[in-house]
Coordinates of C-alpha atoms in Angstrom, one line a residue:
M583 CA 103.1 76.3 63.0
N584 CA 101.9 75.2 59.6
Y585 CA 102.2 77.9 57.0
M586 CA 99.3 76.5 55.0
G587 CA 96.4 78.0 56.9
M588 CA 96.0 81.3 58.6
P589 CA 99.7 82.5 57.9
L590 CA 99.1 81.9 54.2
G591 CA 95.8 83.6 54.4
M592 CA 97.1 86.6 56.2
W593 CA 99.9 87.0 53.7
G594 CA 97.4 87.0 50.9
L595 CA 95.3 89.7 52.7
F596 CA 98.0 92.1 53.8
A597 CA 101.3 91.7 51.8
A598 CA 100.2 94.1 49.1
S599 CA 99.2 96.7 51.7
F600 CA 102.5 96.2 53.5
E601 CA 104.3 96.9 50.2
K602 CA 102.2 99.9 49.2
N603 CA 102.8 101.6 52.6
L604 CA 106.5 101.1 52.3
V605 CA 106.2 103.8 49.7
S606 CA 103.4 106.0 51.0
V607 CA 104.4 106.0 54.7
L608 CA 108.0 105.2 54.9
G609 CA 109.2 106.8 51.7
F610 CA 110.9 103.8 49.9
D611 CA 110.8 103.9 46.2
A612 CA 108.6 101.4 44.4
G613 CA 111.5 99.1 43.3
T614 CA 112.9 98.9 46.8
A615 CA 109.5 98.3 48.2
K616 CA 108.9 95.4 45.8
A617 CA 112.4 94.0 46.7
I618 CA 111.6 94.1 50.5
R619 CA 108.4 92.3 49.9
T620 CA 110.1 89.6 48.0
K621 CA 112.8 89.1 50.6
A622 CA 110.1 89.3 53.4
K623 CA 108.1 86.3 52.3
P624 CA 110.7 83.6 52.9
K625 CA 111.7 85.3 56.1
Y626 CA 108.0 85.2 57.1
K627 CA 107.8 81.5 56.3
E628 CA 110.9 80.9 58.3
I629 CA 109.5 82.7 61.4
I630 CA 106.1 80.9 61.1
A631 CA 107.9 77.5 60.9
G632 CA 109.8 78.2 64.1
L633 CA 106.6 78.7 66.0
P634 CA 104.7 75.9 67.8
A635 CA 101.2 75.1 66.8
F636 CA 98.6 77.0 68.9
E637 CA 96.1 75.1 71.0
Q638 CA 92.5 74.9 70.0
G639 CA 90.6 77.8 71.6
D640 CA 93.7 80.1 71.8
R641 CA 92.4 83.3 70.4
F642 CA 95.8 84.9 69.9
Q643 CA 97.1 83.0 66.9
M644 CA 96.4 85.9 64.6
N645 CA 98.3 88.3 66.8
I646 CA 101.5 86.3 66.5
V647 CA 101.0 85.8 62.8
N648 CA 100.7 89.5 62.3
C649 CA 103.8 90.0 64.4
A650 CA 105.7 87.6 62.2
M651 CA 104.7 89.5 59.1
L652 CA 105.7 92.9 60.4
A653 CA 109.0 91.5 61.7
A654 CA 109.8 89.9 58.3
F655 CA 109.3 93.2 56.5
Y656 CA 111.2 95.2 59.1
L657 CA 114.1 92.8 59.1
N658 CA 114.6 93.5 55.4
M659 CA 114.4 97.3 55.6
E660 CA 117.6 99.3 55.2
P661 CA 117.9 101.7 56.9
R662 CA 115.4 100.5 59.6
P663 CA 112.9 103.3 60.3
A664 CA 112.3 104.6 63.9
V665 CA 109.6 103.1 66.0
E666 CA 107.4 106.2 65.4
Q667 CA 107.5 105.7 61.7
M668 CA 106.9 102.0 62.1
T669 CA 103.9 102.6 64.3
E670 CA 102.3 104.7 61.5
Y671 CA 103.4 102.1 58.9
Y672 CA 101.8 99.2 60.7
R673 CA 98.7 101.1 61.4
A674 CA 98.3 102.0 57.7
A675 CA 99.3 98.6 56.3
M676 CA 96.9 96.7 58.7
M677 CA 93.8 99.0 58.4
T678 CA 92.6 98.0 55.0
A679 CA 88.9 98.1 54.1
P680 CA 88.4 94.5 55.0
M681 CA 90.1 95.0 58.3
R682 CA 87.9 97.9 59.2
W683 CA 84.8 95.9 58.3
F684 CA 86.2 93.1 60.5
C685 CA 86.6 95.6 63.4
R686 CA 83.0 96.9 63.0
Q687 CA 81.6 93.4 62.9
S688 CA 83.6 92.3 66.0
A689 CA 82.5 95.3 67.9
K690 CA 78.8 94.4 67.5
S691 CA 79.3 91.8 70.2
K692 CA 81.6 93.9 72.4
F693 CA 80.6 93.7 76.1
S694 CA 78.0 91.0 75.3
E695 CA 77.8 87.8 77.4
K696 CA 79.3 85.9 74.4
D697 CA 82.2 88.3 74.5
L698 CA 82.7 88.0 78.3
A699 CA 82.4 84.2 78.1
G700 CA 85.2 84.0 75.5
L701 CA 87.5 86.2 77.7
R702 CA 86.8 84.0 80.8
K703 CA 87.6 81.0 78.7
T704 CA 91.0 82.6 77.7
E705 CA 91.6 83.5 81.3
T706 CA 91.4 79.8 82.4
L707 CA 93.4 78.6 79.4
L708 CA 96.8 80.1 80.5
A709 CA 98.2 79.2 77.0
A710 CA 101.4 81.0 77.6
N711 CA 102.4 78.4 80.3
R712 CA 102.8 75.9 77.5
N713 CA 103.5 78.2 74.5
P714 CA 105.8 81.1 75.0
Y715 CA 104.4 82.9 71.9
S716 CA 100.9 83.0 73.3
W717 CA 99.4 85.2 76.1
N718 CA 98.2 84.8 79.7
M719 CA 95.3 87.1 80.6
T720 CA 93.0 87.9 83.5
L721 CA 89.6 89.6 83.1
H722 CA 88.7 92.7 85.3
P723 CA 85.3 94.1 84.8
Y724 CA 84.9 97.7 85.8
P725 CA 82.8 97.9 89.0
D726 CA 80.6 100.6 87.5
G727 CA 79.6 98.4 84.6
S728 CA 81.3 100.8 82.1
G729 CA 83.4 98.1 80.4
Y730 CA 86.4 95.8 81.3
E731 CA 90.1 95.5 81.4
A732 CA 92.0 92.5 80.0
R733 CA 95.2 92.3 81.9
F734 CA 98.1 90.4 80.2
T735 CA 101.0 89.0 82.3
K736 CA 102.7 87.2 79.4
C737 CA 102.9 88.4 75.8
G738 CA 103.8 86.4 72.7
I739 CA 104.8 89.5 70.8
C740 CA 107.3 90.4 73.4
A741 CA 108.7 86.9 73.4
L742 CA 109.0 86.7 69.6
L743 CA 110.4 90.2 68.9
R744 CA 113.0 89.7 71.8
E745 CA 114.1 86.4 70.2
L746 CA 114.4 88.1 66.7
G747 CA 116.5 90.8 68.2
I748 CA 114.1 93.6 67.3
F749 CA 112.3 94.1 70.6
E750 CA 112.3 97.9 69.9
L751 CA 109.4 97.2 67.4
T752 CA 107.0 96.1 70.1
P753 CA 105.4 99.6 70.7
A754 CA 104.4 99.8 67.0
M755 CA 102.3 96.7 67.4
C756 CA 100.8 97.8 70.9
A757 CA 99.6 101.0 69.3
L758 CA 97.2 99.2 66.9
D759 CA 94.9 98.3 69.8
Y760 CA 93.8 102.0 69.9
T761 CA 93.2 102.0 66.1
M762 CA 91.2 98.8 66.1
S763 CA 89.0 99.9 69.0
E764 CA 88.3 103.2 67.3
A765 CA 87.5 101.5 64.0
G766 CA 85.0 99.3 65.9
G767 CA 83.2 102.3 67.2
R768 CA 81.7 100.7 70.3
S769 CA 84.5 101.2 72.8
E770 CA 87.3 103.7 73.9
F771 CA 90.5 102.0 74.5
V772 CA 92.5 102.9 77.6
R773 CA 95.9 101.7 78.8
Q774 CA 98.4 102.5 81.6
Y775 CA 101.1 99.9 81.4
T776 CA 102.8 97.7 78.9
L777 CA 105.2 94.8 79.5
A778 CA 107.4 96.2 76.7
S779 CA 108.0 99.4 78.6
G780 CA 108.8 97.6 81.9
G781 CA 105.3 97.7 83.3
P782 CA 103.9 94.9 85.6
Y783 CA 101.5 93.8 82.9
C784 CA 99.8 95.1 79.7
D785 CA 96.3 96.5 80.5
C786 CA 93.8 96.7 77.7
G787 CA 90.9 98.7 78.9
Y788 CA 87.6 99.0 77.0
K789 CA 85.1 101.5 78.0
K790 CA 81.7 101.6 76.5
K791 CA 80.9 104.4 74.3
G792 CA 77.6 106.2 74.7

């Protein structure tokens, strides 16, 4: 994957927040937080360089880029925080004002025909069959019309974090699904299984609010 593009843009958008929350959430002092950020950047570039280019139409490139950023910071933390702490850290680092705006804007088309068409396209793409750092998904609308479930049988985050030897970090990323749905304001996020916990798939359920 080419660093010049989305990975560079995501670093520019979130690196300062990742550093700030090292102090406010994880309790590192400011000097240590700055040092972690400094070391994380070349690690982030290294991880990105090791990833294949994503196919046109693959909607999950941002997910793997965010995973690479969290991993780069985590790999340079000493001692490494518990997953519960990392869950709160990642939530706080990602949910900046621009990110909350993005969630609200994206939610405006939630459950629309455009939204469903995009999911059907993803369902047929089966990108993870060719790129182990992408996702395979099937769409399951709720029979009562109350929303839908996106069911994932392959997960790029699981693949990357396992390869990096930090698979324990996976639940911290999974938890952000709840936060982003809440920030959007149009759906309630529900889940029963995750691949990371040994489930048969990851179910991402979105139920209409109101």
